[in-house]
Amino acid sequence: MDPFAVLLLCGSLVLFSVSGFGGAVDVISASQTLRDGETLNSSGGVFQLGFFSPGRSTGRYLGIWYSNIPVQTIVWVANRSKPVADSSGSLIVNRTGGLVLTSRGNVVVWSASPTGFVQNPVLQLLDNGNLVLRSAADASGGSSSGNFFWQSFDYPTDTFLPEMKLGWDLRTGIKRSFSSWSSPDDPSPGDFTWSLQNIEFPETMARKGGTKYFRSGPWNGLRFSGAPQQSLNPIFWYNFTSNEDEVYYMYHVNNKSMLVRSTLNHSNYMWERSTWSPDSQEWRVFLQLPKDYCDNYGLCGPYGKCSMTNLPYCQCLKGFSPTSLDKWNSNDWSQGCVRNKPLGCPKSKDGFLKYSNIKLPDTTNCSVDATLSLKDCEKKCLINCSCTAYTNSDIRGKGSGCAMWFGELLDLRQYPDAGQDIYIRMPASEIGKELIQPSLIFPQWNRTIA
Ligand SMILES: *[C@@H]1O[C@H](CO)[C@@H](O)[C@H](O)[C@H]1NC(C)=O
Ligand SMILES: *[C@@H]1O[C@H](CO)[C@@H](O)[C@H](O)[C@H]1NC(C)=O
Ligand SMILES: *[C@@H]1O[C@H](CO)[C@@H](O)[C@H](O)[C@H]1NC(C)=O
Ligand SMILES: *[C@@H]1O[C@H](CO)[C@@H](O)[C@H](O)[C@H]1NC(C)=O
Ligand SMILES: *[C@@H]1O[C@H](CO)[C@@H](O)[C@H](O)[C@H]1NC(C)=O
Ligand SMILES: *[C@@H]1O[C@H](CO)[C@@H](O)[C@H](O)[C@H]1NC(C)=O
Ligand SMILES: *[C@@H]1O[C@H](CO)[C@@H](O)[C@H](O)[C@H]1NC(C)=O
Ligand SMILES: *[C@@H]1O[C@H](CO)[C@@H](O)[C@H](O)[C@H]1NC(C)=O
Ligand SMILES: *[C@@H]1O[C@H](CO)[C@@H](O)[C@H](O)[C@H]1NC(C)=O
C-alpha cells in the first residue's frame, strides 16, 4: 500500500468535530470526513452543513440550514433525489478536491468535481450560506469568488439567498435556476421552477409543470419591467450584471444580521420572500409572486392586455378585436385578439402606436441591439415586416438601446403608474384615427378573483 493511502485512511479516522484543525471550524481539509451527526459551521455561526431528515422522511440528506434559529430551515440539499437510507452517510474531500458523499459499503450517493487543479483543497461554509471548494493557500481566505473550484451557489435548489446569482456563467456554461421541493418530506425537484430567459433581455420565468405561469418582465436597467414593487425597498438593493463572462440577477440585504430568503413554495405555487423575525421567532413573508390576477401568464392571450383597474381585466390593444367573441364574453380571454386591419408591410406603410405604463411582453422572441437609439430602433423595426413592437432596452436616463419583438405579443399588462413605454406596429391607416375601445362595445363583466 502506498504511504499516501495510509495517510488518507488515518485522516478519515479523525472525527471532524474533535478540534485540532488550528481552530478553524468552517473548513474540511483534504481527506477529512464529515459524518452523519457532525456539522460544519460557518465562521460567524449563521449556517450549518450536515445531515438531516425532512418532514416525515427517514432518509438522510446532506444539506445546509440556518444554525441559530429554532425552525429547521433548509437552504440547500446536495443530492435532492437520493437520500442515504440510514445514518451511514459521510462526506469526504478527496486529495484532488473531489467531494464524495457515500453511504454504507462506500456506495457513492453524490459527488462533485473541482473545475480545475486545486492545490491543498479545503471545503468551507461561508456565512452567506455558500459551500465552497478552494485552495488552502488562497490568500483571500474564501472571500474571492473567482478562486472557487466548486460552489453550492452554482447548484441552487428551492432557495434564493442574498448574494446568490440567478442566471448564466458563460465561462463554465452553468445556468443557475430554482425548483421547488416535491413535498415537505421530499426535496427532490418539484414541478414549480424559476429561471431566467433570453440572455439579451433577461426576464425571470416561473413554470408550473413545464407551463409558463408567471414572469417578471425584462430587466430594463432599473428593475424588472413587471415588478413595480421592486423600486421601493429600504431593506435590499438589487444588482443585475451583464458582461461577456456572466449575466445574472442578485439581491443584497443592507442589514447583515437580518435573515432573508426567497423560496419556491410547492404548496401554493408562490415565490415567497421572507425575513426571520427574532421577536416572534418565525419567518414572515413580505413578498409573494404572482401578486394578483393579472400576474397570471398569458391571461389575456396574444395582443390582449391585463389591467387590475378595469373590468373585465382583459382588453384588446387598440385596433384589435377578440379572436372569439363568445369565449371573450364568457371571460375566457386566452385566445386573445386579432387585428381589425392587416399590416401593410411590405406593400403599404405601417407605423407605431405608443402605449405607456406597460409590462413588456414575453421576451422569448425579442432581440436587442444595445447600440441603437429609439429613433434608429423604430427604423430597424419598420423595415422588417415581422417586427411587431419595439422599445428602449434600458430606461435609465433618457433611455437607450433597442428591443424588438417578432411575432405575437403575449402577456402584456397595463399599470396605472409603473411599467414603461412600448411602440406597437399598426397599419398606417389605423394610426391617428379614432380607434374604438373594445371594452365599450362588449358588456362589462363583474368577475371576481377566484
Ligand atoms: C456549530 O454550531 C452549533 C450551533 O450553534 C453548535 O451547537 C456546535 O457545537 C457547533 N459546532 C462546531 C463544530 O463548532
Ligand atoms: C476525487 O473525487 C472525484 C469526484 O468523485 C473523482 O473524480 C476523483 O477521481 C477522486 N480523486 C481521487 C484521488 O480519489
Ligand atoms: C444524485 O443521485 C442520482 C440518483 O442516484 C444520481 O443519478 C446522480 O448522479 C446524483 N447526483 C450527483 C451530482 O452525484
Ligand atoms: C453591481 O453591478 C455593477 C454593474 O452592474 C457592478 O459593477 C458591481 O460590482 C455589482 N456589485 C456587486 C456587489 O455585485
Ligand atoms: C438588523 O437586523 C436585526 C435582526 O433582524 C435587528 O435586530 C436590528 O435592529 C437591525 N438593525 C438595523 C440597523 O435595522
Ligand atoms: C408554503 O405555503 C404554505 C401555505 O401558505 C405555508 O403553510 C408553508 O409554510 C409555506 N412553506 C414554506 C416552506 O414556506
Ligand atoms: C416565438 O416564436 C415561435 C416561432 O414563431 C412561436 O412558435 C412561439 O409561440 C413564439 N413565442 C412567444 C412567446 O411569442
Ligand atoms: C426579420 O427579423 C427576423 C428576426 O430577427 C429575422 O429572422 C428575419 O430574417 C428578418 N427579416 C428580414 C426581411 O430582414
Ligand atoms: C354581478 O354583480 C351583480 C350585482 O352585484 C350580481 O347580482 C351578479 O351575480 C354578479 N354577476 C357575476 C357573474 O358575478
Coordinates of C-alpha atoms and ligand atoms in Angstrom, one line a residue:
M1 CA 0.0 0.0 0.0
D2 CA 1.4 3.4 -0.8
P3 CA 2.2 5.7 2.1
F4 CA -0.3 8.3 0.7
A5 CA -3.2 5.9 1.0
V6 CA -2.2 5.1 4.6
L7 CA -2.3 8.8 5.4
L8 CA -5.6 9.1 3.7
L9 CA -7.1 6.3 5.8
C10 CA -5.7 7.8 9.0
G11 CA -7.0 11.2 8.1
S12 CA -10.5 9.8 7.6
L13 CA -10.5 8.3 11.0
V14 CA -10.2 11.7 12.7
L15 CA -13.6 12.8 13.9
F16 CA -14.3 16.2 12.4
S17 CA -16.0 17.7 15.4
V18 CA -12.9 17.0 17.5
S19 CA -10.9 20.1 17.4
G20 CA -7.3 20.2 16.2
F21 CA -7.7 21.9 12.9
G22 CA -6.0 25.0 14.0
G23 CA -9.2 26.4 15.5
A24 CA -10.8 26.7 12.1
V25 CA -14.3 25.1 12.3
D26 CA -15.6 26.3 9.0
V27 CA -13.4 24.1 6.8
I28 CA -12.9 20.5 5.9
S29 CA -9.5 19.7 4.5
A30 CA -8.5 17.0 2.1
S31 CA -9.1 13.5 3.3
Q32 CA -11.1 14.7 6.3
T33 CA -14.7 13.3 6.7
L34 CA -18.0 14.8 7.8
R35 CA -20.2 12.0 9.1
D36 CA -23.9 12.0 9.9
G37 CA -24.3 13.7 13.3
E38 CA -21.4 16.1 12.7
T39 CA -21.7 19.6 11.4
L40 CA -19.6 22.1 9.7
N41 CA -20.4 25.7 10.9
S42 CA -19.8 28.9 9.0
S43 CA -17.3 31.1 10.9
G44 CA -19.9 33.5 12.1
G45 CA -22.3 30.7 13.1
V46 CA -25.0 31.7 10.6
F47 CA -25.2 28.4 8.6
Q48 CA -24.5 24.8 9.2
L49 CA -23.8 21.9 6.9
G50 CA -24.8 18.4 8.0
F51 CA -27.2 15.6 7.5
F52 CA -31.0 16.0 8.1
S53 CA -34.3 14.2 7.5
P54 CA -37.0 16.4 6.1
G55 CA -40.5 16.3 7.5
R56 CA -41.7 12.7 8.0
S57 CA -39.0 11.2 5.8
T58 CA -36.5 8.9 7.4
G59 CA -34.0 9.3 4.6
R60 CA -30.9 11.3 5.3
Y61 CA -29.8 14.2 3.1
L62 CA -26.7 16.3 3.2
G63 CA -27.8 19.9 3.3
I64 CA -27.3 23.5 4.7
W65 CA -29.6 25.2 7.2
Y66 CA -29.5 28.2 9.5
S67 CA -27.7 27.2 12.7
N68 CA -29.2 29.6 15.2
I69 CA -32.9 29.6 14.6
P70 CA -35.3 27.0 16.2
V71 CA -37.3 26.3 13.0
Q72 CA -35.3 24.0 10.8
T73 CA -34.9 25.9 7.5
I74 CA -33.0 24.0 4.8
V75 CA -31.5 26.3 2.1
W76 CA -29.6 23.7 0.1
V77 CA -29.5 20.0 -0.5
A78 CA -26.6 18.1 -2.1
N79 CA -28.5 15.3 -3.8
R80 CA -32.1 16.1 -3.7
S81 CA -33.3 12.9 -5.4
K82 CA -31.2 10.4 -3.5
P83 CA -31.3 10.1 0.3
V84 CA -28.9 7.9 2.3
A85 CA -31.2 5.2 3.8
D86 CA -29.6 5.2 7.2
S87 CA -27.1 7.2 9.3
S88 CA -24.1 5.8 7.4
G89 CA -23.6 8.9 5.2
S90 CA -20.3 10.6 5.1
L91 CA -18.8 13.4 3.0
I92 CA -15.1 13.4 2.1
V93 CA -13.0 15.9 0.4
N94 CA -10.5 13.7 -1.6
R95 CA -6.9 14.5 -2.4
T96 CA -7.8 16.1 -5.8
G97 CA -10.6 18.2 -4.3
G98 CA -13.5 15.9 -5.3
L99 CA -16.5 15.9 -3.0
V100 CA -17.8 12.5 -2.4
L101 CA -20.8 11.5 -0.4
T102 CA -21.0 7.8 0.4
S103 CA -23.4 5.6 2.3
R104 CA -22.8 2.1 3.8
G105 CA -20.4 0.0 1.8
N106 CA -18.8 3.0 0.2
V107 CA -21.6 3.5 -2.2
V108 CA -21.4 6.9 -3.8
V109 CA -24.6 8.8 -3.4
W110 CA -23.4 12.2 -4.7
S111 CA -20.2 13.6 -6.0
A112 CA -18.8 16.9 -7.3
S113 CA -15.6 17.6 -9.1
P114 CA -13.4 20.8 -9.0
T115 CA -13.3 22.9 -12.1
G116 CA -9.5 22.6 -12.2
F117 CA -6.4 21.6 -10.3
V118 CA -6.7 22.6 -6.7
Q119 CA -3.6 22.7 -4.6
N120 CA -4.4 21.6 -1.0
P121 CA -8.2 21.7 -1.3
V122 CA -10.4 22.8 1.5
L123 CA -14.2 22.9 1.7
Q124 CA -15.5 25.9 3.6
L125 CA -19.0 27.0 4.6
L126 CA -19.3 30.8 4.3
D127 CA -21.6 33.0 6.4
N128 CA -23.7 33.8 3.3
G129 CA -24.6 30.0 3.0
N130 CA -22.3 29.2 0.1
L131 CA -20.3 26.0 0.5
V132 CA -17.1 26.5 -1.5
L133 CA -14.1 24.5 -2.5
R134 CA -10.9 26.5 -2.6
S135 CA -7.2 26.1 -2.1
A136 CA -5.9 26.3 1.5
A137 CA -3.3 28.7 0.0
D138 CA -5.9 31.1 -1.3
A139 CA -4.9 34.3 0.3
S140 CA -8.4 35.8 0.2
G141 CA -9.4 33.1 2.6
G142 CA -12.7 32.4 0.8
S143 CA -13.7 36.0 0.2
S144 CA -13.0 36.0 -3.5
S145 CA -15.4 34.0 -5.6
G146 CA -13.0 34.0 -8.5
N147 CA -11.0 31.5 -6.5
F148 CA -13.7 28.9 -6.0
F149 CA -13.3 25.5 -7.7
W150 CA -16.8 24.5 -6.9
Q151 CA -19.6 26.2 -5.0
S152 CA -23.1 25.2 -3.9
F153 CA -24.4 28.6 -5.1
D154 CA -23.9 27.3 -8.6
Y155 CA -26.4 24.5 -7.9
P156 CA -29.4 26.1 -6.2
T157 CA -32.4 24.2 -5.0
D158 CA -35.6 26.0 -4.0
T159 CA -34.0 28.9 -2.0
F160 CA -32.6 32.1 -3.4
L161 CA -30.3 33.6 -0.8
P162 CA -28.8 37.1 -0.8
E163 CA -25.6 37.1 -2.9
M164 CA -26.7 34.1 -4.9
K165 CA -26.8 34.6 -8.7
L166 CA -29.8 33.8 -10.8
G167 CA -28.6 33.4 -14.4
W168 CA -25.7 32.4 -16.6
D169 CA -22.0 31.8 -16.1
L170 CA -20.9 31.9 -19.7
R171 CA -17.3 30.7 -18.9
T172 CA -18.5 27.4 -17.3
G173 CA -21.8 27.1 -19.1
I174 CA -23.7 26.8 -15.8
K175 CA -27.2 28.2 -15.8
R176 CA -28.5 28.7 -12.3
S177 CA -32.2 28.3 -11.7
F178 CA -34.5 27.2 -9.0
S179 CA -37.1 24.4 -8.5
S180 CA -39.4 23.7 -5.6
W181 CA -39.2 20.6 -3.4
S182 CA -41.7 17.8 -4.4
S183 CA -43.3 18.0 -0.9
P184 CA -42.2 19.0 2.6
D185 CA -41.0 15.4 3.1
D186 CA -39.2 15.2 -0.2
P187 CA -36.6 17.7 -1.5
S188 CA -36.4 16.1 -5.0
P189 CA -37.2 18.6 -7.8
G190 CA -40.9 19.5 -7.9
D191 CA -42.8 20.9 -10.9
F192 CA -42.5 24.6 -9.9
T193 CA -39.5 26.2 -11.4
W194 CA -38.0 29.6 -11.7
S195 CA -35.3 30.7 -14.2
L196 CA -34.0 33.5 -16.4
Q197 CA -34.8 33.5 -20.1
N198 CA -33.4 35.5 -23.1
I199 CA -29.8 36.3 -22.4
E200 CA -30.0 39.6 -24.3
F201 CA -33.0 40.9 -22.5
P202 CA -33.4 38.7 -19.5
E203 CA -36.5 38.2 -17.5
T204 CA -37.5 35.6 -14.9
M205 CA -40.0 33.0 -15.9
A206 CA -41.8 30.7 -13.4
R207 CA -43.2 27.5 -14.7
K208 CA -45.7 25.1 -13.2
G209 CA -45.4 21.6 -14.6
G210 CA -43.5 23.0 -17.6
T211 CA -46.1 25.5 -18.5
K212 CA -45.4 29.2 -18.2
Y213 CA -47.0 30.6 -15.1
F214 CA -45.6 33.9 -14.2
R215 CA -42.9 36.2 -15.5
S216 CA -41.2 39.3 -14.1
G217 CA -40.9 41.2 -17.4
P218 CA -37.4 42.0 -18.7
W219 CA -34.7 43.9 -16.8
N220 CA -34.8 47.4 -18.0
G221 CA -31.7 48.8 -16.4
L222 CA -33.6 49.8 -13.2
R223 CA -35.9 46.9 -12.4
F224 CA -37.9 44.1 -14.0
S225 CA -40.5 45.7 -16.1
G226 CA -43.3 43.9 -14.4
A227 CA -42.1 44.3 -10.8
P228 CA -43.2 47.8 -9.7
Q229 CA -42.7 47.0 -6.0
Q230 CA -39.0 46.4 -6.7
S231 CA -38.0 50.0 -6.7
L232 CA -39.3 51.0 -3.3
N233 CA -37.4 48.9 -0.9
P234 CA -35.3 50.1 2.0
I235 CA -34.1 46.6 3.0
F236 CA -32.5 45.5 -0.2
W237 CA -30.7 46.5 -3.2
Y238 CA -30.6 44.6 -6.4
N239 CA -27.9 44.1 -8.9
F240 CA -28.1 43.0 -12.5
T241 CA -24.8 42.2 -14.2
S242 CA -24.3 41.5 -17.9
N243 CA -20.9 41.2 -19.4
E244 CA -19.1 38.6 -21.6
D245 CA -18.5 36.3 -18.5
E246 CA -21.8 36.4 -16.7
V247 CA -25.4 37.5 -16.9
Y248 CA -27.2 37.4 -13.6
Y249 CA -29.6 39.0 -11.2
M250 CA -28.7 39.2 -7.5
Y251 CA -30.0 40.9 -4.4
H252 CA -28.3 42.1 -1.3
V253 CA -29.5 42.9 2.2
N254 CA -28.3 46.1 3.8
N255 CA -28.6 44.8 7.4
K256 CA -26.2 41.8 7.5
S257 CA -27.8 40.4 10.7
M258 CA -31.2 40.2 9.1
L259 CA -32.0 36.7 7.7
V260 CA -33.7 36.9 4.4
R261 CA -34.6 34.2 1.9
S262 CA -36.7 33.7 -1.2
T263 CA -38.3 30.3 -1.8
L264 CA -40.4 28.5 -4.3
N265 CA -43.3 27.1 -2.3
H266 CA -44.8 24.0 -3.8
S267 CA -48.0 24.0 -1.8
N268 CA -49.2 27.4 -3.0
Y269 CA -47.1 27.8 -6.1
M270 CA -45.8 31.1 -4.8
W271 CA -42.3 32.6 -5.0
E272 CA -42.1 34.0 -1.4
R273 CA -39.5 36.3 0.1
S274 CA -39.5 36.3 3.9
T275 CA -37.4 37.5 6.8
W276 CA -36.8 35.9 10.1
S277 CA -38.5 37.8 13.0
P278 CA -36.3 37.5 16.1
D279 CA -39.3 38.7 18.2
S280 CA -41.9 36.3 17.1
Q281 CA -39.4 33.5 16.2
E282 CA -40.9 32.8 12.8
W283 CA -40.5 33.5 9.1
R284 CA -42.6 36.4 7.9
V285 CA -43.5 36.5 4.2
F286 CA -43.4 40.0 2.9
L287 CA -43.5 39.5 -0.9
Q288 CA -45.4 36.9 -2.8
L289 CA -45.5 36.4 -6.6
P290 CA -47.7 36.1 -8.6
K291 CA -49.2 39.1 -6.8
D292 CA -52.6 39.4 -8.4
Y293 CA -54.9 38.1 -11.1
C294 CA -53.1 40.0 -13.9
D295 CA -49.9 38.3 -13.0
N296 CA -51.2 35.0 -14.4
Y297 CA -49.2 34.3 -17.5
G298 CA -51.0 35.0 -20.8
L299 CA -54.3 35.6 -19.2
C300 CA -55.5 37.9 -22.0
G301 CA -53.9 36.0 -24.9
P302 CA -52.0 37.5 -27.8
Y303 CA -52.4 41.2 -28.2
G304 CA -54.6 41.4 -25.1
K305 CA -53.5 43.5 -22.1
C306 CA -54.5 43.0 -18.5
S307 CA -55.4 45.8 -16.1
M308 CA -56.4 45.3 -12.4
T309 CA -58.3 48.6 -12.5
N310 CA -60.6 47.6 -15.4
L311 CA -63.5 45.2 -15.6
P312 CA -63.1 42.9 -17.5
Y313 CA -59.5 42.6 -16.6
C314 CA -58.6 41.9 -20.2
Q315 CA -58.8 44.4 -23.1
C316 CA -57.6 44.1 -26.7
L317 CA -55.0 46.5 -27.8
K318 CA -56.3 49.4 -29.9
G319 CA -57.2 48.3 -33.4
F320 CA -57.6 44.7 -32.3
S321 CA -60.8 42.6 -31.5
P322 CA -61.3 39.4 -29.7
T323 CA -60.4 36.3 -31.6
S324 CA -63.5 34.5 -30.4
L325 CA -66.2 36.8 -29.2
D326 CA -68.1 34.0 -27.4
K327 CA -65.2 33.0 -25.4
W328 CA -64.1 36.5 -24.7
N329 CA -67.6 37.4 -23.4
S330 CA -67.6 34.4 -21.1
N331 CA -64.3 35.6 -19.6
D332 CA -62.1 33.1 -21.4
W333 CA -59.6 35.5 -22.8
S334 CA -56.9 33.0 -23.6
Q335 CA -57.4 33.2 -27.4
G336 CA -56.6 36.9 -27.3
C337 CA -57.2 39.4 -30.1
V338 CA -56.6 39.8 -33.8
R339 CA -56.0 42.8 -35.9
N340 CA -59.0 44.6 -37.4
K341 CA -56.9 45.5 -40.4
P342 CA -53.9 43.6 -41.7
L343 CA -50.5 45.2 -41.6
G344 CA -49.4 47.0 -44.8
C345 CA -45.8 45.7 -44.9
P346 CA -44.3 45.3 -47.4
K347 CA -46.8 46.7 -49.8
S348 CA -48.0 49.8 -47.9
K349 CA -46.9 51.8 -44.9
D350 CA -47.0 50.8 -41.3
G351 CA -46.4 52.9 -38.2
F352 CA -46.5 52.5 -34.4
L353 CA -48.9 53.3 -31.6
K354 CA -47.3 54.2 -28.3
Y355 CA -48.5 52.7 -25.0
S356 CA -47.3 53.8 -21.6
N357 CA -47.0 52.1 -18.2
I358 CA -46.8 48.7 -19.8
K359 CA -45.3 45.4 -18.5
L360 CA -43.4 44.5 -21.7
P361 CA -44.5 41.3 -23.5
D362 CA -42.8 37.9 -23.2
T363 CA -39.2 38.2 -24.5
T364 CA -39.0 34.7 -26.0
N365 CA -39.0 36.2 -29.5
C366 CA -37.3 39.5 -28.7
S367 CA -33.9 40.6 -29.7
V368 CA -31.8 43.5 -28.6
D369 CA -29.3 45.9 -30.2
A370 CA -27.9 47.9 -27.3
T371 CA -26.2 50.4 -29.6
L372 CA -29.3 51.8 -31.2
S373 CA -31.2 54.9 -30.2
L374 CA -35.0 54.8 -30.0
K375 CA -35.3 56.6 -33.4
D376 CA -33.0 54.0 -35.1
C377 CA -34.9 51.3 -33.3
E378 CA -38.1 52.4 -35.0
K379 CA -36.4 52.4 -38.4
K380 CA -34.9 49.0 -37.9
C381 CA -38.3 47.5 -36.7
L382 CA -40.2 49.2 -39.6
I383 CA -38.1 47.6 -42.4
N384 CA -38.7 44.1 -41.0
C385 CA -42.3 43.0 -41.6
S386 CA -42.3 40.5 -38.8
C387 CA -41.2 43.1 -36.2
T388 CA -44.4 43.8 -34.2
A389 CA -43.1 46.2 -31.5
Y390 CA -40.0 48.0 -30.2
T391 CA -38.9 50.0 -27.2
N392 CA -35.7 51.1 -25.3
S393 CA -34.0 48.1 -23.8
D394 CA -32.6 50.3 -21.0
I395 CA -34.7 53.1 -19.5
R396 CA -32.0 54.7 -17.3
G397 CA -31.6 58.4 -18.0
K398 CA -33.2 59.4 -21.3
G399 CA -33.3 55.7 -22.4
S400 CA -31.1 53.7 -24.7
G401 CA -30.8 50.5 -26.7
C402 CA -33.3 48.8 -28.9
A403 CA -35.5 45.8 -28.0
M404 CA -37.6 44.4 -30.9
W405 CA -40.4 41.8 -30.8
F406 CA -41.1 39.4 -33.6
G407 CA -44.5 37.7 -33.9
E408 CA -47.3 37.8 -31.4
L409 CA -47.2 40.0 -28.3
L410 CA -48.0 38.0 -25.2
D411 CA -48.7 38.7 -21.6
L412 CA -48.9 42.5 -21.7
R413 CA -50.1 44.3 -18.6
Q414 CA -51.3 47.9 -18.1
Y415 CA -50.2 49.6 -14.8
P416 CA -51.6 52.8 -13.5
D417 CA -48.2 54.2 -12.7
A418 CA -45.4 51.6 -13.4
G419 CA -44.0 49.7 -16.3
Q420 CA -42.7 51.5 -19.4
D421 CA -43.4 52.7 -23.0
I422 CA -43.8 50.3 -25.9
Y423 CA -44.4 51.1 -29.6
I424 CA -46.7 48.6 -31.3
R425 CA -46.8 48.2 -35.1
M426 CA -50.1 49.1 -36.9
P427 CA -51.1 49.7 -40.5
A428 CA -50.7 53.4 -41.2
S429 CA -54.5 53.7 -41.9
E430 CA -55.1 52.7 -38.2
I431 CA -52.9 55.4 -36.7
G432 CA -54.3 58.7 -35.7
K433 CA -57.7 57.6 -36.4
E434 CA -60.3 57.3 -33.7
L435 CA -59.9 53.7 -32.6
I436 CA -62.9 52.1 -30.9
Q437 CA -62.1 50.6 -27.5
P438 CA -63.3 47.0 -27.4
S439 CA -64.4 47.5 -23.8
L440 CA -67.0 50.0 -25.0
I441 CA -68.5 47.5 -27.4
F442 CA -68.6 44.4 -25.2
P443 CA -70.5 44.1 -22.0
Q444 CA -68.8 44.6 -18.7
W445 CA -68.4 41.5 -16.6
N446 CA -68.0 41.7 -12.9
R447 CA -66.0 38.6 -12.4
T448 CA -64.2 38.3 -9.1
I449 CA -60.9 36.7 -8.4
A450 CA -61.3 33.0 -7.7
Ligands
LIG1 C1 -21.9 24.5 15.4 O1 -22.9 25.4 15.9 C2 -23.8 24.7 16.7 C3 -25.0 25.6 17.0 O2 -24.6 27.0 17.1 C4 -23.1 24.2 18.0 O3 -24.0 23.5 18.8 C5 -22.0 23.3 17.6 O4 -21.2 23.0 18.7 C6 -21.1 24.0 16.6 N1 -20.1 23.0 16.1 C7 -18.8 23.2 16.0 C8 -18.0 22.1 15.4 O5 -18.3 24.3 16.3
LIG2 C1 -12.0 12.6 -6.1 O1 -13.4 12.6 -6.4 C2 -13.7 12.9 -7.7 C3 -15.2 13.1 -7.8 O2 -15.8 12.0 -7.5 C4 -13.2 11.8 -8.6 O3 -13.4 12.1 -10.0 C5 -11.7 11.7 -8.4 O4 -11.2 10.6 -9.2 C6 -11.3 11.5 -7.0 N1 -9.9 11.5 -6.8 C7 -9.3 10.6 -6.0 C8 -7.8 10.8 -5.9 O5 -9.8 9.7 -5.4
LIG3 C1 -27.8 12.1 -7.3 O1 -28.4 10.8 -7.3 C2 -28.9 10.4 -8.5 C3 -29.7 9.1 -8.3 O2 -29.0 8.1 -7.7 C4 -27.7 10.1 -9.4 O3 -28.1 9.7 -10.7 C5 -26.9 11.4 -9.6 O4 -25.7 11.2 -10.4 C6 -26.5 12.0 -8.3 N1 -26.0 13.4 -8.5 C7 -24.8 13.7 -8.3 C8 -24.4 15.1 -8.6 O5 -23.9 12.9 -7.8
LIG4 C1 -23.4 45.5 -9.1 O1 -23.4 45.7 -10.5 C2 -22.4 46.6 -11.0 C3 -22.6 46.7 -12.5 O2 -23.7 46.1 -13.0 C4 -21.0 46.0 -10.7 O3 -20.0 46.9 -11.2 C5 -20.9 45.8 -9.2 O4 -19.7 45.2 -9.0 C6 -22.0 45.0 -8.7 N1 -21.9 44.9 -7.3 C7 -21.9 43.7 -6.7 C8 -21.8 43.7 -5.2 O5 -22.0 42.6 -7.2
LIG5 C1 -30.8 44.5 11.7 O1 -31.5 43.3 11.9 C2 -31.5 42.8 13.2 C3 -32.2 41.4 13.1 O2 -33.5 41.4 12.5 C4 -32.3 43.7 14.1 O3 -32.3 43.2 15.4 C5 -31.6 45.1 14.0 O4 -32.3 46.0 14.8 C6 -31.4 45.6 12.6 N1 -30.6 46.8 12.5 C7 -30.9 47.9 11.9 C8 -30.0 49.0 11.9 O5 -32.0 48.0 11.3
LIG6 C1 -45.9 27.4 1.8 O1 -47.2 27.9 1.9 C2 -48.0 27.3 2.8 C3 -49.4 27.8 2.6 O2 -49.4 29.2 2.5 C4 -47.4 27.6 4.2 O3 -48.2 27.0 5.2 C5 -46.0 27.0 4.3 O4 -45.4 27.3 5.5 C6 -45.2 27.5 3.1 N1 -43.9 26.7 3.1 C7 -42.7 27.3 3.2 C8 -41.6 26.4 3.0 O5 -42.6 28.5 3.4
LIG7 C1 -41.9 32.6 -30.6 O1 -41.8 32.2 -31.9 C2 -42.1 30.8 -32.2 C3 -41.8 30.6 -33.7 O2 -42.5 31.5 -34.4 C4 -43.5 30.6 -31.8 O3 -43.9 29.2 -32.0 C5 -43.7 30.9 -30.3 O4 -45.1 30.7 -29.9 C6 -43.3 32.3 -30.0 N1 -43.3 32.5 -28.6 C7 -43.8 33.6 -28.0 C8 -43.8 33.6 -26.5 O5 -44.1 34.6 -28.6
LIG8 C1 -36.7 40.0 -39.6 O1 -36.2 39.6 -38.3 C2 -36.2 38.3 -38.0 C3 -35.8 38.1 -36.6 O2 -34.6 38.7 -36.3 C4 -35.2 37.6 -39.0 O3 -35.3 36.2 -38.8 C5 -35.7 37.9 -40.4 O4 -34.7 37.3 -41.3 C6 -35.8 39.3 -40.6 N1 -36.4 39.6 -42.0 C7 -35.8 40.4 -42.8 C8 -36.5 40.5 -44.1 O5 -34.8 41.0 -42.6
LIG9 C1 -72.6 40.9 -10.9 O1 -73.0 41.8 -9.8 C2 -74.4 41.7 -9.5 C3 -74.7 42.8 -8.5 O2 -73.7 42.9 -7.5 C4 -74.7 40.3 -9.0 O3 -76.0 40.2 -8.7 C5 -74.3 39.3 -10.1 O4 -74.5 38.0 -9.6 C6 -72.8 39.5 -10.5 N1 -72.5 38.6 -11.6 C7 -71.5 37.8 -11.6 C8 -71.3 37.0 -12.9 O5 -70.7 37.7 -10.7

